[in-house]
Coordinates of C-alpha atoms in Angstrom, one line a residue:
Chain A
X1 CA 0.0 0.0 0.0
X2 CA 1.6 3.3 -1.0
X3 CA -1.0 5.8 0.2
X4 CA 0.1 9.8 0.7
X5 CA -0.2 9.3 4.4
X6 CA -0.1 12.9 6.2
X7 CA 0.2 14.3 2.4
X8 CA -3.0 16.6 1.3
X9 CA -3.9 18.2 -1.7
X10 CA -6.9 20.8 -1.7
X11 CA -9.5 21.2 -4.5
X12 CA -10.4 24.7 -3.1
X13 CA -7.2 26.0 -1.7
X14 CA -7.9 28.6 0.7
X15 CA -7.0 31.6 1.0
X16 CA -4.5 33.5 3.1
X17 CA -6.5 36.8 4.1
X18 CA -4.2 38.4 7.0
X19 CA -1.5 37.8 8.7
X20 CA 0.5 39.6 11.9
X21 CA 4.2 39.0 13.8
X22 CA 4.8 40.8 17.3
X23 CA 8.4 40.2 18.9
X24 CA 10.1 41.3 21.6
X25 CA 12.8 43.6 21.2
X26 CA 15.7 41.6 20.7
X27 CA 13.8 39.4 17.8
X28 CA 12.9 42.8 16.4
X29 CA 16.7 43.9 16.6
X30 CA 17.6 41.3 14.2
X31 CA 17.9 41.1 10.3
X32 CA 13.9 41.1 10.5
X33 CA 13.9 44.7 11.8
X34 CA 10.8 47.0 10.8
X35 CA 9.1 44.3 9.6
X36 CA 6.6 43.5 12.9
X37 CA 3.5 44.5 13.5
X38 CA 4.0 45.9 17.1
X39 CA 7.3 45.3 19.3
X40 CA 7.1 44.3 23.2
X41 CA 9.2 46.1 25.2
X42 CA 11.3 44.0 27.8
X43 CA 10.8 40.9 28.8
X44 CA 7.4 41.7 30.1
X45 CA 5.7 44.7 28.7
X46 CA 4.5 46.1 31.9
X47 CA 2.5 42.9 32.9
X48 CA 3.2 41.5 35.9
X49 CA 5.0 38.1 34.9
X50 CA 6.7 36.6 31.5
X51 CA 3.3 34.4 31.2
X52 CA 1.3 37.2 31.2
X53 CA 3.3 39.2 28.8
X54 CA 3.4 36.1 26.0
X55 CA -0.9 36.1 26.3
X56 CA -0.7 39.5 25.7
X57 CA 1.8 38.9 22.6
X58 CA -0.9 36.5 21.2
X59 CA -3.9 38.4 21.7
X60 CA -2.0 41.0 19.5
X61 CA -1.1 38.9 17.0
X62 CA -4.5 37.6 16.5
X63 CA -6.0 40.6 16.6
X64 CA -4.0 42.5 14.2
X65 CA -4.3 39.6 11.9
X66 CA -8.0 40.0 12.1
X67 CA -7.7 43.6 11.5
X68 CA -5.5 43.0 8.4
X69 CA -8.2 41.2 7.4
X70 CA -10.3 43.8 7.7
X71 CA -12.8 41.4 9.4
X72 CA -14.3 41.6 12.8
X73 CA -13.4 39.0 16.1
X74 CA -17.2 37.5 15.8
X75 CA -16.5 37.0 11.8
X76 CA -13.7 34.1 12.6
X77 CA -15.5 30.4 12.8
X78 CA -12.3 29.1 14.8
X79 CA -9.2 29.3 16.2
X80 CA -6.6 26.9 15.9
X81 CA -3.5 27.9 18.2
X82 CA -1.0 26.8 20.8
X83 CA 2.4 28.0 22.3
X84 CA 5.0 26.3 24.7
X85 CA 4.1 26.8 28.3
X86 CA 2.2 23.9 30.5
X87 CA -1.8 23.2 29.5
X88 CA -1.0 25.8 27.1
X89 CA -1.8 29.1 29.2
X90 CA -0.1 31.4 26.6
X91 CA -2.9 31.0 24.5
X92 CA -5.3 29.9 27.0
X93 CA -5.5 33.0 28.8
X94 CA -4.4 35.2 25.7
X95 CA -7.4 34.1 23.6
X96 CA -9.3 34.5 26.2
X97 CA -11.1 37.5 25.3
X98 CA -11.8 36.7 21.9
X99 CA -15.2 34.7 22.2
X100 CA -14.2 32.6 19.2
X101 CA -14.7 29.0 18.7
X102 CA -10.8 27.4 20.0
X103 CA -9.3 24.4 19.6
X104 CA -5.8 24.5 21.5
X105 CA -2.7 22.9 19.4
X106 CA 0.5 21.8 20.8
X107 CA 2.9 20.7 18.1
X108 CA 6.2 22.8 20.2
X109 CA 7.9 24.2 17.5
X110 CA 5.8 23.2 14.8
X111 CA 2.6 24.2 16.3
X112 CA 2.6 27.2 13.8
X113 CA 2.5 24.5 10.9
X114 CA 0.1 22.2 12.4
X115 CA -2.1 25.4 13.3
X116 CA -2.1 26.4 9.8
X117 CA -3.1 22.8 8.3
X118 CA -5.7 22.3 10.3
X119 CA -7.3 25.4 9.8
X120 CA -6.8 24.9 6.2
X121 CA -8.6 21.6 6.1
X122 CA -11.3 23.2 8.1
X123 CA -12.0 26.0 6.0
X124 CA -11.2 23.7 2.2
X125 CA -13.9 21.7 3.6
X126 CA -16.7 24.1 3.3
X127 CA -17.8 23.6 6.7
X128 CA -16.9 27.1 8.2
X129 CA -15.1 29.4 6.4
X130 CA -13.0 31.5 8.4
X131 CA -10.2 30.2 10.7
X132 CA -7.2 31.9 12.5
X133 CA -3.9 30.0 13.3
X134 CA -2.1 31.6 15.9
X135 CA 1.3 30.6 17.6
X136 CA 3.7 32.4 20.8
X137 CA 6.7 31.6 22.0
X138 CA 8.6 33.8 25.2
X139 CA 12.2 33.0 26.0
X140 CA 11.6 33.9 29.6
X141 CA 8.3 31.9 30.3
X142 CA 9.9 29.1 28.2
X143 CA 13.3 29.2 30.3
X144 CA 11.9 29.0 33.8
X145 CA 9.8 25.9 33.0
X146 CA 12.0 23.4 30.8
X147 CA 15.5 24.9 31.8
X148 CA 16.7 27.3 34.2
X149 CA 15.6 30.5 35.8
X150 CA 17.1 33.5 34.0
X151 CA 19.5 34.9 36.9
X152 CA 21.4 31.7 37.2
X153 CA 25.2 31.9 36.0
X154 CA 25.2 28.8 33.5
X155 CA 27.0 28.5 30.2
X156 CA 25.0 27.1 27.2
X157 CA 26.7 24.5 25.1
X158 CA 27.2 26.2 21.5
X159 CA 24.8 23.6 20.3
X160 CA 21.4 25.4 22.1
X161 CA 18.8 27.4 20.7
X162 CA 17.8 31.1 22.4
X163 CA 13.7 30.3 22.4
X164 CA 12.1 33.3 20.5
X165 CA 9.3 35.9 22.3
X166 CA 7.6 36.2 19.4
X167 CA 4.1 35.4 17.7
X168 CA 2.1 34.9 14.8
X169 CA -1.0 34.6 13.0
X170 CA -2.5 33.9 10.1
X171 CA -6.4 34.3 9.0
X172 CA -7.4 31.9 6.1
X173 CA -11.1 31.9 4.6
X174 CA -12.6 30.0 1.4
X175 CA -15.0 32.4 0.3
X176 CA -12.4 35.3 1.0
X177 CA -9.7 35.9 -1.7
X178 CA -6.2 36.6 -0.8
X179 CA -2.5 36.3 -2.9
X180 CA -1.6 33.6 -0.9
X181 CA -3.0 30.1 -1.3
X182 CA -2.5 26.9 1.0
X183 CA -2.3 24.3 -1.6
X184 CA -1.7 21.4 0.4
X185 CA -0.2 20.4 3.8
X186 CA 1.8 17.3 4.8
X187 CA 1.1 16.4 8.9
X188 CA 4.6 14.5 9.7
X189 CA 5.5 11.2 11.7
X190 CA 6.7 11.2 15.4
X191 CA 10.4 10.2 14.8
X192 CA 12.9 9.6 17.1
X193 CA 16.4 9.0 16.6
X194 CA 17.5 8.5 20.5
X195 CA 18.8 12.3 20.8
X196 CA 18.7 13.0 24.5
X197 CA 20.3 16.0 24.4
X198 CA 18.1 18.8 25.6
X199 CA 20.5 21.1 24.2
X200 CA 20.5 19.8 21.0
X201 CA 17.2 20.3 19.8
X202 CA 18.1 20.7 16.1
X203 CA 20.1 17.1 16.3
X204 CA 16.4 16.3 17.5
X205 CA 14.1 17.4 15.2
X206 CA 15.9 17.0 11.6
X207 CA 15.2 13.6 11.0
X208 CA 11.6 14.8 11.3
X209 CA 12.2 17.3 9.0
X210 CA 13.6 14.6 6.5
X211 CA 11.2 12.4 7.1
X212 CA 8.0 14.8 6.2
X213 CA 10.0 16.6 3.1
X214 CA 10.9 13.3 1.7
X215 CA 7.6 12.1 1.9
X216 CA 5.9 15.2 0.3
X217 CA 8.4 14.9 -2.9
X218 CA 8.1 11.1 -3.2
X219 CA 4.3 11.7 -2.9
X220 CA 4.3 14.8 -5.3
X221 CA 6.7 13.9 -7.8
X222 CA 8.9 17.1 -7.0
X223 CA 11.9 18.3 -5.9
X224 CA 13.8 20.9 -4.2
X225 CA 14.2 23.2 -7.1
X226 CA 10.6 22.8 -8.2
X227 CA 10.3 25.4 -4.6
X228 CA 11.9 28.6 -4.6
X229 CA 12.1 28.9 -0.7
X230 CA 12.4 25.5 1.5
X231 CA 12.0 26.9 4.7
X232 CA 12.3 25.0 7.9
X233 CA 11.0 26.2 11.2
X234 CA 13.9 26.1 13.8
X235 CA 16.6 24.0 13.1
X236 CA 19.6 26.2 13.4
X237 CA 22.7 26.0 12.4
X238 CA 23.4 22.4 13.8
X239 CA 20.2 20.7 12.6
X240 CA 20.3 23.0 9.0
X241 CA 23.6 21.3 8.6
X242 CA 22.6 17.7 9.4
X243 CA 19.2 18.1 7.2
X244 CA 21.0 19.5 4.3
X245 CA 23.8 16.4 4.5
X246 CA 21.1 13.8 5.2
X247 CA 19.0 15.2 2.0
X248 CA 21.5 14.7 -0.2
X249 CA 22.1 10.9 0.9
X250 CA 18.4 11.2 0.1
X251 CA 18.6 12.2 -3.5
X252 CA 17.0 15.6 -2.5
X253 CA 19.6 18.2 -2.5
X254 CA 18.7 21.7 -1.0
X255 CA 20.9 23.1 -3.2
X256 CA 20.0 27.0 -2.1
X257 CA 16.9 26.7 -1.5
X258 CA 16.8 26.0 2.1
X259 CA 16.4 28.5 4.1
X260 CA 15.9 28.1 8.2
X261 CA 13.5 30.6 10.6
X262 CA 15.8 30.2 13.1
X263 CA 18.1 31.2 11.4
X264 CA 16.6 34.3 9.8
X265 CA 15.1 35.7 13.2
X266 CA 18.6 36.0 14.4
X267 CA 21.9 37.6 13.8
X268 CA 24.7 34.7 14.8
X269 CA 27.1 36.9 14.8
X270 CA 25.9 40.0 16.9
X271 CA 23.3 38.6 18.8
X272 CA 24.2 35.7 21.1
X273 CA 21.7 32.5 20.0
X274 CA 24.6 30.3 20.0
X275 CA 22.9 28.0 16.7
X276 CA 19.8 30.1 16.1
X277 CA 16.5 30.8 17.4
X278 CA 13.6 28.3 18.5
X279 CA 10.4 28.0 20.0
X280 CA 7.1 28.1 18.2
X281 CA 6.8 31.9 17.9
X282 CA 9.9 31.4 15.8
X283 CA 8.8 30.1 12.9
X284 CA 5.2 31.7 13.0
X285 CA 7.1 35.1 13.3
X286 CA 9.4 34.5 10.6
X287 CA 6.7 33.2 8.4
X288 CA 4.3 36.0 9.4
X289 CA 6.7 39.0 9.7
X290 CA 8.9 38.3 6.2
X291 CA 7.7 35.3 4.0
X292 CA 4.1 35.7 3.4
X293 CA 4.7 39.0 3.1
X294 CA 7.0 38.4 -0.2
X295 CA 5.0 35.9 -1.4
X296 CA 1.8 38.4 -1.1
X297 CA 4.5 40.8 -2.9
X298 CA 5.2 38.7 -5.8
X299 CA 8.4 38.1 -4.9
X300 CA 8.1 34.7 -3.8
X301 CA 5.9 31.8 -5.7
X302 CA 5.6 28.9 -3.6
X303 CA 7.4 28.2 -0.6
X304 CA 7.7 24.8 1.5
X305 CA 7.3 25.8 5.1
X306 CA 7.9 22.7 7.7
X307 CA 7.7 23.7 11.4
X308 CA 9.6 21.6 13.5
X309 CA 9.3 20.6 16.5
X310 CA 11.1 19.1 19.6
X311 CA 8.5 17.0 21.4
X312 CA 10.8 17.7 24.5
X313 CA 9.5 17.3 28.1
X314 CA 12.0 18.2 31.3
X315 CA 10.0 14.7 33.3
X316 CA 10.5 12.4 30.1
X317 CA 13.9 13.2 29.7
X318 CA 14.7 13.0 33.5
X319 CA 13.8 9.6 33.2
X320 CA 15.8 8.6 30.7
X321 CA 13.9 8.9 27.7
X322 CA 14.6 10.2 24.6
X323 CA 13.6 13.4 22.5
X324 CA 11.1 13.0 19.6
X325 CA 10.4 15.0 16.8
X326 CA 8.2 15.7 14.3
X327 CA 7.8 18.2 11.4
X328 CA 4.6 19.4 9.3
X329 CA 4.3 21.1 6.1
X330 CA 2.4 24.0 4.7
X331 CA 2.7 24.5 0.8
X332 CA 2.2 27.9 -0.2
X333 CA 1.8 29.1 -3.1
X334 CA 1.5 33.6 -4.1
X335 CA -0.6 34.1 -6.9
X336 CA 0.0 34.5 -10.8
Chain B
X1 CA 15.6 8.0 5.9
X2 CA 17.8 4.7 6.3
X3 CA 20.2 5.4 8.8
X4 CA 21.4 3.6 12.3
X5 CA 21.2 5.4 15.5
X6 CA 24.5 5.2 15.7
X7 CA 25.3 6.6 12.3
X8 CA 23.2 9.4 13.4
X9 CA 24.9 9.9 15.9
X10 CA 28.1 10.5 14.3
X11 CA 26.3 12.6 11.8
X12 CA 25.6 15.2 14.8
X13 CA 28.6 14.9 16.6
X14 CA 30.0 15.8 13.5
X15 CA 27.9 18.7 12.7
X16 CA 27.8 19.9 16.5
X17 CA 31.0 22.4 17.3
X18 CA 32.3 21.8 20.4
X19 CA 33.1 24.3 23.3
X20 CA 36.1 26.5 22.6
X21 CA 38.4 24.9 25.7
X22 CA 40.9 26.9 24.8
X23 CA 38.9 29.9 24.9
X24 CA 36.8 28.6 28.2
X25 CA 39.5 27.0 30.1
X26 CA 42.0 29.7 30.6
X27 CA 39.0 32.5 31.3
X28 CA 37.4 30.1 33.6
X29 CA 40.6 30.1 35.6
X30 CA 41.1 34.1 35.5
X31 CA 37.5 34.6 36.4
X32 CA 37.5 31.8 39.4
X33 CA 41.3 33.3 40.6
X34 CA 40.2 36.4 40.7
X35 CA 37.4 35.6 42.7
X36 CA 39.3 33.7 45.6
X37 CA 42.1 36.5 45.4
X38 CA 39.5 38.7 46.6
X39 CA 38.3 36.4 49.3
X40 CA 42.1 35.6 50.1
X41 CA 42.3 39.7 50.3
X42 CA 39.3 40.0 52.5
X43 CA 40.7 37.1 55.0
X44 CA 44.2 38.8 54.9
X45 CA 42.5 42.2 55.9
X46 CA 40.8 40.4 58.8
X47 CA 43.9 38.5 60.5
X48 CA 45.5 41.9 60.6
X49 CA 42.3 43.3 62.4
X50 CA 43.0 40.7 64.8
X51 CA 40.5 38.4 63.8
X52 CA 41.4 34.4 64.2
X53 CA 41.9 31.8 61.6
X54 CA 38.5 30.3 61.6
X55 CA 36.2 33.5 61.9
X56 CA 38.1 35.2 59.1
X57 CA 37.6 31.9 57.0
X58 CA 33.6 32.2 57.5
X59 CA 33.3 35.9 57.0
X60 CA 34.9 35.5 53.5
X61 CA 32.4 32.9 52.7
X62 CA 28.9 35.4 54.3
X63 CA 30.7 38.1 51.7
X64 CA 31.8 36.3 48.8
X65 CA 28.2 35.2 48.7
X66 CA 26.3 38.3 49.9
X67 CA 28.2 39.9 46.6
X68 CA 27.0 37.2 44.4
X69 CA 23.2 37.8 45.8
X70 CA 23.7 41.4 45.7
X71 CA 25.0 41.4 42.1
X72 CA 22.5 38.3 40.9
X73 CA 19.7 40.5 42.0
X74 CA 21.3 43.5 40.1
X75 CA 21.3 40.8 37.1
X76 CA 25.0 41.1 36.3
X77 CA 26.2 37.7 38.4
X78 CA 25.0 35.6 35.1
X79 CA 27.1 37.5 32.5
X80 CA 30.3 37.7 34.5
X81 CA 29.2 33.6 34.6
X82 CA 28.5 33.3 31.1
X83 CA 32.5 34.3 30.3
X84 CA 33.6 32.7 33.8
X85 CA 31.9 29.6 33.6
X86 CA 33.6 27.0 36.2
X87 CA 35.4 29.8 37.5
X88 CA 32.1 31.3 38.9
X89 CA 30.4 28.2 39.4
X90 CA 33.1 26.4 41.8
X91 CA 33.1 28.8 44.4
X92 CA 30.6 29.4 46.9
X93 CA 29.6 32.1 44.5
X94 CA 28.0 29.5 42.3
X95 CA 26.4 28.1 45.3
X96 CA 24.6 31.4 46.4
X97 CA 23.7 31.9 42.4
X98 CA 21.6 28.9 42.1
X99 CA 20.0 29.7 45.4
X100 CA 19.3 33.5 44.8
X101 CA 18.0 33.3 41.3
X102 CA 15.1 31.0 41.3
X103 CA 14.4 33.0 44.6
X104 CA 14.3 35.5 42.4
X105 CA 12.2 34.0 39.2
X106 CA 9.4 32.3 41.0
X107 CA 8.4 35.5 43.2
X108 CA 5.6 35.3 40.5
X109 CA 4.1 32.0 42.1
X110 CA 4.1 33.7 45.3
X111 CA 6.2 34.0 48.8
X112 CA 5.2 30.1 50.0
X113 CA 5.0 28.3 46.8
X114 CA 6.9 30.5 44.9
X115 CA 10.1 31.7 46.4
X116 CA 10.7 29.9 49.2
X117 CA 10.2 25.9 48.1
X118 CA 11.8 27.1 44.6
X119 CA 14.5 28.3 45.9
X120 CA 16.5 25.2 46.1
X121 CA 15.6 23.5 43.3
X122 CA 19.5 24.3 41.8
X123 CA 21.0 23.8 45.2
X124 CA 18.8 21.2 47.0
X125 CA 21.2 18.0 45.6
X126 CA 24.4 19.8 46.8
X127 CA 22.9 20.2 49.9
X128 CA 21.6 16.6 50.3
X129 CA 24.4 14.8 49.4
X130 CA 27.1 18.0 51.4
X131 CA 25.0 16.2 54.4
X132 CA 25.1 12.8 53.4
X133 CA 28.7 13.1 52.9
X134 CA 29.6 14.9 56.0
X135 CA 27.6 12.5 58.2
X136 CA 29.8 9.4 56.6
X137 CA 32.7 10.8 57.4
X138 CA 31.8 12.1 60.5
X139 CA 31.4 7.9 61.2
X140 CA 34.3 7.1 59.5
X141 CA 36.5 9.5 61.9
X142 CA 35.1 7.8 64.3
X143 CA 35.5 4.4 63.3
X144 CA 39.4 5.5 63.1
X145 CA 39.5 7.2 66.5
X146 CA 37.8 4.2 68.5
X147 CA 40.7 1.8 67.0
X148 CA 43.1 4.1 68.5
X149 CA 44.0 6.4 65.0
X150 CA 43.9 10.1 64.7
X151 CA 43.1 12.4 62.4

């Protein structure tokens, strides 16, 4: 049986109507300056802790997607989103005041890409027709609970991430036309290739990342350079190197094309990330912020975005286990 | 994607870069000098007060470690750590660190669940096995002395 499991095409793409990125101010230091919708000052914006100040990042991001829309909160069917924190409280308590239909995602890094495809099957089925895929990440809030608290005077191995404060989110309709089309998504396997170091989360998640890409070209009859942007969500510098050697054992050379959000949020060199950025508010902030915005432009045609993500959890790995990954894809596609 | 675990493993130590050591290593022993010349300097100043040998020895350790609270809680301790590394983290300094700073952090959840049974969530093993430790050789000593030894 050779069925395109995870891999789905749509007869009525929809459509992607608005889209928003807030960041805190270091993420809106980087090469992505000027390009966000509103910047958070601090590491909490004048709420009262770093929990707070990610729901308010959200809430932002969703409603200045909405408003890019030009649509109202009560015109939105549902919301698809998710962030990093326990039970999910970022968007829990950020969504809040929204009174819209929610469905809470956790995907950790790739809950940008998972919030995205199911919103887009959602709305290509007919059913509703409006849906909103929102995503936040906040180094702070994210520090305290799988790591260590801020103040304490450790050194991080050159191999870890910097977790983004940052958020995104997209509005997609049917009926609603926009530049920007989802023509198919790819929901990835869990896969696990024993990585148990929780400092190493790009060792940990490319095999996903490999795993969902070469099943989208095998399943498509494609190839790299039929894309003009592969981007993954947060694989740094360590896990953009082992994807693009483990692709070309694959037969699927990147060749150029691959591009990493991690790697774009951040400046390497000036801005200490050690391999790159992470966390989910990564990638939906890279994607939100730059890439839709060139593909609404023109200047971009169809892009590959997988979100990855570390399944990672502090009491799993405490025990001995390992780290699992898994990767989804969005394929976008600007207009004519 | 047909590869072992092991080959994978390879693949990432091989892409993974390593810590500078010779970078690290020479800057973790300036940092973590520095910081016991100034205790030596504070015990020094102390003798020649007229203070004894044992006093002196625990006044350096209440200051050495009310400067790390004082300059955790400024939020400077972590960056003179982040180019000190061992060298900060040896000493008592890095002791009164991972005490002070979830202290610090978890002032959010509140004074009793919060701070206070936080606050030793970095230190708690040192201080569990310091007391293990000190009771077994406490009998050990004293295994020694009833045969007649001395320490």
């Amino acid at each position: 049986m050779n069925r395109p499991r995870g891999v789905i095409f749509f007869e009525n793409p929809p459509s992607i109507v608005g889209f928003a990125a807030v960041a805190g101010d270091m993420e809106a230091s980087g090469p992505l300056k000027g390009k966000f919708d509103k910047v958070f000052e601090g590491d909490m914006d004048g709420e009262k802790s770093f929990e707070k100040a990610e729901s308010k990042m959200q809430l932002c991001a969703a409603k200045k997607a909405i408003e890019k829309a030009k649509l109202k909160f009560h015109d939105i069917d549902i919301a698809f989103a998710g962030d990093l924190l326990n039970q999910c409280i970022g968007t829990n308590y950020g969504l809040r005041e929204l009174g819209i239909p929610f469905a809470g995602v956790y995907g950790a890094c790739s809950t940008m890409a998972e919030s995205i495809s199911l919103s887009s099957v959602f709305v290509a089925s007919g059913l509703i027709d409006r849906a909103i895929a929102v995503t936040s990440s906040h180094f702070c809030a994210s520090e305290r609970q799988f790591r260590f608290p801020l103040e304490y005077g450790g050194q991080r191995p050159l191999t870890a991430q910097w977790t983004a404060t940052a958020a995104g989110a997209v509005v997609l309709s049917g009926k609603l036309k926009g530049n920007i089309k989802v023509r198919a998504i790819c929901i990835g396997k869990i896969v696990d290739y024993q990585i148990k170091d929780m400092n190493n989360m790009g060792a940990a998640m490319a095999p996903a990342a490999v795993n969902t890409l070469v099943n989208f070209f095998k399943h498509t009859g494609t190839a790299p350079q039929d894309y003009d942007m592969i981007l993954t969500g947060d694989l740094g510098q360590v896990g953009s190197a082992i994807l693009s050697e483990i692709m070309d054992r694959e037969g699927y050379p990147l060749k150029g094309k691959h591009s990493d959000c991690g790697l774009l949020l951040f400046d390497r060199e000036r801005q200490d990330v050690h391999s790159g950025g992470s966390g989910c508010g990564c990638s939906a902030a890279v994607l939100c912020a730059d890439v839709l915005d060139r593909l609404n432009s023109g200047k971009l045609k169809n892009v590959l975005f997988i979100a990855t993500g570390a399944l990672m959890s502090p009491t799993a790995n405490q025990q001995g286990e390992s780290i699992p990954g898994v990767a989804h894809l969005v394929f976008l596609e600007g207009s004519e | 994607m047909n590869m072992s675990y092991e080959d994978y493993g390879k693949l990432v130590k091989k892409c993974s870069p390593n810590s500078p050591i010779f970078k690290t290593m020479p800057l973790s022993f300036l940092v973590g000098g520095t910081i016991c010349a100034i205790g030596e300097a504070f015990r020094l100043w102390f003798v020649s007060l007229g203070m004894n040998k044992e006093h002196s020895g625990i006044w350096v350790s209440v200051i050495l470690i009310f400067i790390t609270a004082l300059l955790t809680g400024l939020g400077i301790f972590h960056k003179i750590a982040k180019i000190g590394g061992a060298g900060t983290f040896v000493p008592i300094t890095g002791f009164a660190n991972s005490v002070v700073s979830p202290a610090l952090e978890f002032q959010t959840e509140g004074f009793i669940l919060g701070v206070s049974s936080k606050m030793f969530i970095i230190a708690g093993p040192v201080i569990v096995y310091g007391t293990i430790a000190s009771i077994v050789s406490g009998i050990v000593f004293y295994i020694i002395e009833l045969f007649g030894g001395s320490i």
